[in-house]
Amino acid sequence: MKRKILVLLCLLLCAQALFAQTTKVRGRVIDALNGEGVPFVGLFLEGTTVGTSTDMEGNFFFETRNTESNILVCQILGYKTQSVKITLGAFNKVDFALELSENELTGVVVKADNRKIKRLLANIDKHRARNNPDLRPNYSCDVYNRMELDLTNPREQLRGKAFKRNFDFVFNYLDTSSVSGMEYLPVMISESVAKRYHSRNPSFDNERIVANQISGINPDANLLSQFTGSMHLKCNFYDSFVNAFDVEFPSPIQSGGLLYYNYFIVDSVRVADRKTYVVHYRPKNGISSPAFEGEMKIDAEEYALVSIHAKMKRGGNVNWLRDVVLDYEYSRLPDSSWFFKSDRLYADFSIALGDSTKAMSVIGTRQLSYSNISFDREDLKDAVKGSPVKVEAESNFHDEQYWAQVRPYDLSRKEKDIYEMVDKVKDAPLFNTLYDLVYTAINGYWDLGKIGLGPYHKIISFNNLEGARPQFGIHTSKDLSKKFRWSAYAAYGFRDHSWKGGLSYERMFSKEPTRKLTASLSYDVFQLGRGSSQYTDGNFLASVLGRGNAQRLCPLLNASVLYEHEFSPEFNAAADLSVKRYFANNFVPMRMSDGSVLGSIATNEAHLRLRFSRNETVNRGFFVKKYVHTNYPVLTLDLTGSVSGLRRGDLAFLRPEISLDWKFRIPPTGMSKIHINAGTVIGKVPYPLLHLHEGNGTYVLDKTAFSCMEFFEFASDTWATLFWNHCFNGFFLGKIPLLSRLNLREEFTLKATWGSLRNENNPDVPTGGPKMLFAPGMRPMGGVPYVEVGAGISNIFKLIRVDCFWRLTHRQWQRGGQTVRARQLFAVNVGLEFRF
């Protein structure tokens, strides 16, 4: 019972999704004689252009705010026209059984005509540059965005005495979806007004959110504003592929549309006194990749898209989405060009593994309305360069009078009631407890007023140096201050009988743009030469899935001061000063070539990082900024230097590095992720300060480490590394009978690195004075690249990924006149991935 209440609270706290409550009509049209569904039947409100047509099975649905007519007309050539009264402002379930006209023996059969469609698509492509708003040199416009989040099947999911005692009143706000016909409970509504800017030279697309409100969210603590604009989930059917929830759907109006769809020109109508083709489309048989089915209207003179209704085809390799519906409308401007008029997105999210209509799901809807369109370049002067979304400081503090003026339409009574309902939920006794549970699951800390305890995933772990390791952490919460935060932790190893711990202070001078100072002091153990995955070190999962005694942990004393500065959304910098001391142990020995043994080495470091990106989505929390997504490569430059002569055993060196990260789509064959890193160490340094190529000591998938490489296997002072992963999204397996039903996805991985070692840093070369001997098993790469490849299957039960890796090079080598074989020639890694 508590889990189901927790689900409701999660929905109240989430920020991404969307919907409008108006007159809703849903039903089916069948042939009265044989009971089969009749496709392409026109349904419209009498005297208006509001309506839709049936799909291939005779189903239809639509929504409207139009109140001019309550007569629904059902009409198609060959059958008698029927009409029925509907109730405005409510959900209507209407079915029709059509009878043949007196002079017809059978209904009209509509067949695909690819010859005519080929000409139509060619003309659309020919006029694309003129009709696609995003291909204009520049524009600006106002965008009103209303989003809503709903819980389906609330009566089944939210039963029980505890719920009824605290939240029974919410059942007064139930509504019905026109798409699925399911009952739902609205749990969140948001509104925003933004100024959108577009330019092709220089190239940018961004928006400035000038007003925003979210039900149940305190304006002073509203971190969700950054996700309520129109730039997120931005779709354009003039593109070859339409991206929704990171899923690539082929656009029905792309030049190669006949590869994916069958088309049916079913009618020509007058829209705004212009001849318009009505075209139905549906995926071809055998198409296993995601695709749409629906209806579009094309202007017969200028071949512009007037409107399109697109519904996700069931059976594509898509996770967590039971339904996706896009409804876009375009308008013809006085200069005879076409521009966005409105668009509406509907998505039904479900955590169920099967396709149960009784399982819990979340309906998200978003509706955009465009106004004040300008093509004057002078209007771009207020555009925010670099960042896709800029939230004005006062955007959360507008009254109802302001919203009544800027809304393109009035909210219905039900829509206004959502604000009232959420306020009542917040006052319920159970709400605060559930809020704490959700916040803990997301942030890792359990906040108790002004302090928080955690992180919970590090409460207990174990490794070959410390044995069992309990850890206790505490930090100040945002309730104490949103400008500063203190954090501390303590841990104890029962095998090495040693205490570890750390203390840090964070001071946020500005959240946007970022201006942050962090000072920290810690003594702990860490793994030299590991990847960046947080799941392969220092937590319970990594402990359970560790590979024997693969870890080689090194004690480290570190004091540092870090300053982060955002010069622009595209250019971020960080500079830090640190003093470190690495301590020797059995896993990290520090023996010199002259026979002496060191207890530790030290560095006095200065580090500068410069990060360059473009049009990147960023999640800005109170103290943490996370980079979410960009379609462009991200370039990072690092320069680290250390000076000697300040402390016992300190060393001098210079270490420049360059990294490139890029995630790009290759529809319909999937998506690739590439990480490239190269650098060099200038100076004479012992092996802990060299580049230790990244190994993986667990069975957990680490995309930034080599699965078949041991820790401390290779050391270099000049290196270049490539990690490439491509997910085919079921492109091959989806075409195999039976396997296609499992929605499995193919994964291919290539991991390669090259390294060299100068004589001054190679202990096997006797010249150059005493040098620190390598740890057992460590050696130079010798100029021969290390390469491993992987093949795997992901999307197992929608979450699990299993990869097999094979080591292609450095499988054996000579040491002391003997042939040594690598310990790990083959590896199996398991990971968890949440992807649509």
mmCIF file of N, CA and C in Angstrom, residues 577-665:
data_model
loop_
_atom_site.group_PDB
_atom_site.id
_atom_site.type_symbol
_atom_site.label_atom_id
_atom_site.label_comp_id
_atom_site.label_asym_id
_atom_site.label_seq_id
_atom_site.Cartn_x
_atom_site.Cartn_y
_atom_site.Cartn_z
ATOM 1 N N LEU A 577 43.584 23.827 -6.555
ATOM 2 C CA LEU A 577 44.890 23.618 -5.950
ATOM 3 C C LEU A 577 44.758 22.476 -4.954
ATOM 4 N N SER A 578 45.706 21.557 -4.966
ATOM 5 C CA SER A 578 45.621 20.414 -4.061
ATOM 6 C C SER A 578 47.007 19.964 -3.640
ATOM 7 N N VAL A 579 47.066 19.456 -2.429
ATOM 8 C CA VAL A 579 48.273 18.797 -1.932
ATOM 9 C C VAL A 579 47.881 17.368 -1.594
ATOM 10 N N LYS A 580 48.626 16.406 -2.172
ATOM 11 C CA LYS A 580 48.276 14.995 -2.034
ATOM 12 C C LYS A 580 49.477 14.211 -1.519
ATOM 13 N N ARG A 581 49.178 13.173 -0.774
ATOM 14 C CA ARG A 581 50.221 12.226 -0.369
ATOM 15 C C ARG A 581 49.693 10.810 -0.556
ATOM 16 N N TYR A 582 50.409 10.030 -1.388
ATOM 17 C CA TYR A 582 50.068 8.642 -1.669
ATOM 18 C C TYR A 582 50.900 7.746 -0.752
ATOM 19 N N PHE A 583 50.243 6.830 -0.039
ATOM 20 C CA PHE A 583 50.935 5.966 0.910
ATOM 21 C C PHE A 583 51.098 4.560 0.325
ATOM 22 N N ALA A 584 52.267 3.975 0.578
ATOM 23 C CA ALA A 584 52.551 2.630 0.082
ATOM 24 C C ALA A 584 51.853 1.578 0.939
ATOM 25 N N ASN A 585 51.543 0.447 0.324
ATOM 26 C CA ASN A 585 51.052 -0.730 1.044
ATOM 27 C C ASN A 585 51.389 -1.954 0.208
ATOM 28 N N ASN A 586 50.875 -3.115 0.582
ATOM 29 C CA ASN A 586 51.206 -4.339 -0.149
ATOM 30 C C ASN A 586 50.677 -4.327 -1.582
ATOM 31 N N PHE A 587 49.596 -3.612 -1.822
ATOM 32 C CA PHE A 587 49.002 -3.556 -3.159
ATOM 33 C C PHE A 587 49.659 -2.482 -4.029
ATOM 34 N N VAL A 588 50.165 -1.437 -3.378
ATOM 35 C CA VAL A 588 50.830 -0.339 -4.083
ATOM 36 C C VAL A 588 52.224 -0.164 -3.479
ATOM 37 N N PRO A 589 53.153 -1.069 -3.801
ATOM 38 C CA PRO A 589 54.501 -0.988 -3.210
ATOM 39 C C PRO A 589 55.291 0.168 -3.827
ATOM 40 N N MET A 590 56.177 0.732 -3.041
ATOM 41 C CA MET A 590 57.020 1.830 -3.508
ATOM 42 C C MET A 590 58.482 1.482 -3.253
ATOM 43 N N ARG A 591 58.983 0.534 -4.033
ATOM 44 C CA ARG A 591 60.375 0.096 -3.912
ATOM 45 C C ARG A 591 61.201 0.735 -5.030
ATOM 46 N N MET A 592 62.373 1.230 -4.673
ATOM 47 C CA MET A 592 63.249 1.877 -5.635
ATOM 48 C C MET A 592 64.236 0.878 -6.226
ATOM 49 N N SER A 593 64.764 1.227 -7.403
ATOM 50 C CA SER A 593 65.707 0.335 -8.087
ATOM 51 C C SER A 593 67.026 0.192 -7.335
ATOM 52 N N ASP A 594 67.330 1.112 -6.416
ATOM 53 C CA ASP A 594 68.558 1.000 -5.635
ATOM 54 C C ASP A 594 68.355 0.217 -4.347
ATOM 55 N N GLY A 595 67.166 -0.380 -4.170
ATOM 56 C CA GLY A 595 66.887 -1.204 -3.007
ATOM 57 C C GLY A 595 66.185 -0.488 -1.878
ATOM 58 N N SER A 596 66.099 0.825 -1.918
ATOM 59 C CA SER A 596 65.411 1.556 -0.854
ATOM 60 C C SER A 596 63.897 1.418 -1.003
ATOM 61 N N VAL A 597 63.191 1.668 0.086
ATOM 62 C CA VAL A 597 61.726 1.567 0.114
ATOM 63 C C VAL A 597 61.156 2.892 0.606
ATOM 64 N N LEU A 598 60.209 3.433 -0.134
ATOM 65 C CA LEU A 598 59.549 4.678 0.266
ATOM 66 C C LEU A 598 58.235 4.366 0.969
ATOM 67 N N GLY A 599 57.913 5.203 1.914
ATOM 68 C CA GLY A 599 56.626 5.050 2.600
ATOM 69 C C GLY A 599 55.517 5.821 1.930
ATOM 70 N N SER A 600 55.892 6.862 1.160
ATOM 71 C CA SER A 600 54.878 7.676 0.492
ATOM 72 C C SER A 600 55.545 8.583 -0.527
ATOM 73 N N ILE A 601 54.747 9.136 -1.395
ATOM 74 C CA ILE A 601 55.169 10.201 -2.302
ATOM 75 C C ILE A 601 54.121 11.298 -2.230
ATOM 76 N N ALA A 602 54.498 12.516 -2.646
ATOM 77 C CA ALA A 602 53.598 13.656 -2.514
ATOM 78 C C ALA A 602 53.615 14.497 -3.774
ATOM 79 N N THR A 603 52.536 15.235 -3.991
ATOM 80 C CA THR A 603 52.441 16.199 -5.087
ATOM 81 C C THR A 603 51.847 17.494 -4.551
ATOM 82 N N ASN A 604 52.203 18.590 -5.191
ATOM 83 C CA ASN A 604 51.629 19.911 -4.909
ATOM 84 C C ASN A 604 51.075 20.426 -6.230
ATOM 85 N N GLU A 605 49.784 20.186 -6.455
ATOM 86 C CA GLU A 605 49.216 20.306 -7.792
ATOM 87 C C GLU A 605 48.376 21.559 -7.995
ATOM 88 N N ALA A 606 48.434 22.037 -9.227
ATOM 89 C CA ALA A 606 47.494 23.033 -9.737
ATOM 90 C C ALA A 606 46.859 22.438 -10.986
ATOM 91 N N HIS A 607 45.541 22.543 -11.087
ATOM 92 C CA HIS A 607 44.819 21.894 -12.182
ATOM 93 C C HIS A 607 43.848 22.884 -12.796
ATOM 94 N N LEU A 608 43.813 22.924 -14.116
ATOM 95 C CA LEU A 608 42.888 23.767 -14.852
ATOM 96 C C LEU A 608 42.132 22.907 -15.853
ATOM 97 N N ARG A 609 40.809 23.038 -15.869
ATOM 98 C CA ARG A 609 39.963 22.313 -16.826
ATOM 99 C C ARG A 609 39.109 23.305 -17.598
ATOM 100 N N LEU A 610 39.118 23.166 -18.913
ATOM 101 C CA LEU A 610 38.289 23.983 -19.799
ATOM 102 C C LEU A 610 37.367 23.053 -20.573
ATOM 103 N N ARG A 611 36.079 23.352 -20.543
ATOM 104 C CA ARG A 611 35.085 22.480 -21.172
ATOM 105 C C ARG A 611 34.269 23.284 -22.182
ATOM 106 N N PHE A 612 34.233 22.795 -23.433
ATOM 107 C CA PHE A 612 33.539 23.484 -24.507
ATOM 108 C C PHE A 612 32.401 22.588 -25.018
ATOM 109 N N SER A 613 31.201 23.146 -25.085
ATOM 110 C CA SER A 613 30.042 22.399 -25.578
ATOM 111 C C SER A 613 29.154 23.350 -26.367
ATOM 112 N N ARG A 614 28.068 22.805 -26.904
ATOM 113 C CA ARG A 614 27.142 23.619 -27.696
ATOM 114 C C ARG A 614 25.727 23.107 -27.518
ATOM 115 N N ASN A 615 24.813 24.046 -27.283
ATOM 116 C CA ASN A 615 23.384 23.720 -27.148
ATOM 117 C C ASN A 615 23.173 22.526 -26.220
ATOM 118 N N GLU A 616 23.743 22.604 -25.040
ATOM 119 C CA GLU A 616 23.709 21.480 -24.112
ATOM 120 C C GLU A 616 22.640 21.687 -23.047
ATOM 121 N N THR A 617 21.860 20.643 -22.820
ATOM 122 C CA THR A 617 20.875 20.672 -21.748
ATOM 123 C C THR A 617 21.567 20.416 -20.417
ATOM 124 N N VAL A 618 21.297 21.283 -19.447
ATOM 125 C CA VAL A 618 21.967 21.209 -18.152
ATOM 126 C C VAL A 618 20.914 21.167 -17.053
ATOM 127 N N ASN A 619 21.117 20.267 -16.085
ATOM 128 C CA ASN A 619 20.251 20.201 -14.914
ATOM 129 C C ASN A 619 20.956 20.930 -13.775
ATOM 130 N N ARG A 620 20.391 22.034 -13.337
ATOM 131 C CA ARG A 620 21.006 22.856 -12.304
ATOM 132 C C ARG A 620 20.290 22.634 -10.976
ATOM 133 N N GLY A 621 20.955 21.925 -10.064
ATOM 134 C CA GLY A 621 20.429 21.750 -8.724
ATOM 135 C C GLY A 621 20.908 22.860 -7.815
ATOM 136 N N PHE A 622 20.627 22.729 -6.516
ATOM 137 C CA PHE A 622 21.055 23.762 -5.574
ATOM 138 C C PHE A 622 22.583 23.817 -5.471
ATOM 139 N N PHE A 623 23.250 22.641 -5.519
ATOM 140 C CA PHE A 623 24.696 22.611 -5.377
ATOM 141 C C PHE A 623 25.400 21.834 -6.487
ATOM 142 N N VAL A 624 24.650 21.102 -7.292
ATOM 143 C CA VAL A 624 25.254 20.246 -8.311
ATOM 144 C C VAL A 624 24.698 20.607 -9.678
ATOM 145 N N LYS A 625 25.590 20.739 -10.643
ATOM 146 C CA LYS A 625 25.197 20.962 -12.032
ATOM 147 C C LYS A 625 25.546 19.719 -12.830
ATOM 148 N N LYS A 626 24.554 19.147 -13.519
ATOM 149 C CA LYS A 626 24.774 17.939 -14.307
ATOM 150 C C LYS A 626 24.517 18.238 -15.781
ATOM 151 N N TYR A 627 25.474 17.822 -16.602
ATOM 152 C CA TYR A 627 25.328 17.970 -18.041
ATOM 153 C C TYR A 627 24.519 16.788 -18.557
ATOM 154 N N VAL A 628 23.387 17.078 -19.214
ATOM 155 C CA VAL A 628 22.434 16.030 -19.577
ATOM 156 C C VAL A 628 22.627 15.552 -21.010
ATOM 157 N N HIS A 629 22.581 16.477 -21.975
ATOM 158 C CA HIS A 629 22.595 16.015 -23.372
ATOM 159 C C HIS A 629 22.934 17.157 -24.313
ATOM 160 N N THR A 630 23.669 16.817 -25.369
ATOM 161 C CA THR A 630 23.862 17.702 -26.503
ATOM 162 C C THR A 630 24.066 16.854 -27.744
ATOM 163 N N ASN A 631 23.656 17.373 -28.897
ATOM 164 C CA ASN A 631 23.858 16.650 -30.154
ATOM 165 C C ASN A 631 25.241 16.893 -30.737
ATOM 166 N N TYR A 632 26.023 17.730 -30.080
ATOM 167 C CA TYR A 632 27.324 18.105 -30.600
ATOM 168 C C TYR A 632 28.434 17.504 -29.735
ATOM 169 N N PRO A 633 29.650 17.403 -30.287
ATOM 170 C CA PRO A 633 30.774 16.908 -29.483
ATOM 171 C C PRO A 633 31.099 17.859 -28.335
ATOM 172 N N VAL A 634 31.603 17.290 -27.262
ATOM 173 C CA VAL A 634 32.039 18.060 -26.095
ATOM 174 C C VAL A 634 33.549 17.913 -25.978
ATOM 175 N N LEU A 635 34.250 19.038 -25.964
ATOM 176 C CA LEU A 635 35.712 19.045 -25.901
ATOM 177 C C LEU A 635 36.152 19.497 -24.518
ATOM 178 N N THR A 636 37.071 18.738 -23.921
ATOM 179 C CA THR A 636 37.592 19.067 -22.595
ATOM 180 C C THR A 636 39.120 19.108 -22.637
ATOM 181 N N LEU A 637 39.685 20.190 -22.107
ATOM 182 C CA LEU A 637 41.131 20.350 -22.010
ATOM 183 C C LEU A 637 41.528 20.379 -20.539
ATOM 184 N N ASP A 638 42.507 19.566 -20.172
ATOM 185 C CA ASP A 638 42.996 19.520 -18.795
ATOM 186 C C ASP A 638 44.492 19.789 -18.777
ATOM 187 N N LEU A 639 44.907 20.567 -17.803
ATOM 188 C CA LEU A 639 46.334 20.819 -17.591
ATOM 189 C C LEU A 639 46.604 20.729 -16.094
ATOM 190 N N THR A 640 47.445 19.755 -15.715
ATOM 191 C CA THR A 640 47.801 19.551 -14.314
ATOM 192 C C THR A 640 49.313 19.698 -14.163
ATOM 193 N N GLY A 641 49.714 20.431 -13.165
ATOM 194 C CA GLY A 641 51.135 20.591 -12.889
ATOM 195 C C GLY A 641 51.420 20.475 -11.415
ATOM 196 N N SER A 642 52.620 20.000 -11.099
ATOM 197 C CA SER A 642 53.040 19.866 -9.704
ATOM 198 C C SER A 642 54.458 20.422 -9.560
ATOM 199 N N VAL A 643 54.725 21.062 -8.416
ATOM 200 C CA VAL A 643 56.060 21.590 -8.123
ATOM 201 C C VAL A 643 56.660 20.801 -6.964
ATOM 202 N N SER A 644 57.972 20.716 -6.954
ATOM 203 C CA SER A 644 58.677 19.971 -5.908
ATOM 204 C C SER A 644 59.433 20.930 -4.997
ATOM 205 N N GLY A 645 60.001 20.373 -3.906
ATOM 206 C CA GLY A 645 60.813 21.161 -3.000
ATOM 207 C C GLY A 645 60.047 21.802 -1.871
ATOM 208 N N LEU A 646 58.747 21.540 -1.759
ATOM 209 C CA LEU A 646 57.954 22.134 -0.688
ATOM 210 C C LEU A 646 57.751 21.189 0.487
ATOM 211 N N ARG A 647 57.755 19.883 0.216
ATOM 212 C CA ARG A 647 57.526 18.898 1.276
ATOM 213 C C ARG A 647 58.392 17.679 1.026
ATOM 214 N N ARG A 648 58.452 16.837 2.010
ATOM 215 C CA ARG A 648 59.222 15.601 1.890
ATOM 216 C C ARG A 648 58.601 14.709 0.812
ATOM 217 N N GLY A 649 59.451 14.253 -0.113
ATOM 218 C CA GLY A 649 59.017 13.297 -1.117
ATOM 219 C C GLY A 649 58.121 13.854 -2.186
ATOM 220 N N ASP A 650 58.057 15.206 -2.342
ATOM 221 C CA ASP A 650 57.169 15.737 -3.382
ATOM 222 C C ASP A 650 57.858 15.726 -4.736
ATOM 223 N N LEU A 651 57.042 15.722 -5.785
ATOM 224 C CA LEU A 651 57.523 15.523 -7.148
ATOM 225 C C LEU A 651 56.978 16.597 -8.070
ATOM 226 N N ALA A 652 57.701 16.847 -9.160
ATOM 227 C CA ALA A 652 57.290 17.846 -10.145
ATOM 228 C C ALA A 652 56.956 17.170 -11.473
ATOM 229 N N PHE A 653 55.915 17.647 -12.124
ATOM 230 C CA PHE A 653 55.554 17.147 -13.452
ATOM 231 C C PHE A 653 54.559 18.095 -14.090
ATOM 232 N N LEU A 654 54.301 17.897 -15.368
ATOM 233 C CA LEU A 654 53.277 18.622 -16.119
ATOM 234 C C LEU A 654 52.505 17.596 -16.935
ATOM 235 N N ARG A 655 51.160 17.683 -16.876
ATOM 236 C CA ARG A 655 50.315 16.658 -17.520
ATOM 237 C C ARG A 655 49.189 17.324 -18.308
ATOM 238 N N PRO A 656 49.358 17.566 -19.603
ATOM 239 C CA PRO A 656 48.252 18.059 -20.437
ATOM 240 C C PRO A 656 47.429 16.888 -21.001
ATOM 241 N N GLU A 657 46.107 17.082 -21.088
ATOM 242 C CA GLU A 657 45.206 16.065 -21.636
ATOM 243 C C GLU A 657 44.128 16.735 -22.483
ATOM 244 N N ILE A 658 43.603 15.988 -23.425
ATOM 245 C CA ILE A 658 42.482 16.434 -24.243
ATOM 246 C C ILE A 658 41.490 15.285 -24.365
ATOM 247 N N SER A 659 40.199 15.590 -24.264
ATOM 248 C CA SER A 659 39.153 14.562 -24.350
ATOM 249 C C SER A 659 38.036 15.050 -25.248
ATOM 250 N N LEU A 660 37.409 14.106 -25.938
ATOM 251 C CA LEU A 660 36.264 14.396 -26.799
ATOM 252 C C LEU A 660 35.179 13.370 -26.521
ATOM 253 N N ASP A 661 33.964 13.847 -26.243
ATOM 254 C CA ASP A 661 32.810 12.975 -26.019
ATOM 255 C C ASP A 661 31.710 13.372 -26.988
ATOM 256 N N TRP A 662 31.130 12.369 -27.636
ATOM 257 C CA TRP A 662 30.105 12.656 -28.648
ATOM 258 C C TRP A 662 29.116 11.505 -28.698
ATOM 259 N N LYS A 663 27.849 11.854 -28.578
ATOM 260 C CA LYS A 663 26.766 10.889 -28.754
ATOM 261 C C LYS A 663 25.961 11.323 -29.974
ATOM 262 N N PHE A 664 25.861 10.455 -30.978
ATOM 263 C CA PHE A 664 25.168 10.833 -32.199
ATOM 264 C C PHE A 664 24.330 9.659 -32.702
ATOM 265 N N ARG A 665 23.247 9.995 -33.379
ATOM 266 C CA ARG A 665 22.294 9.000 -33.875
ATOM 267 C C ARG A 665 22.535 8.723 -35.350
#
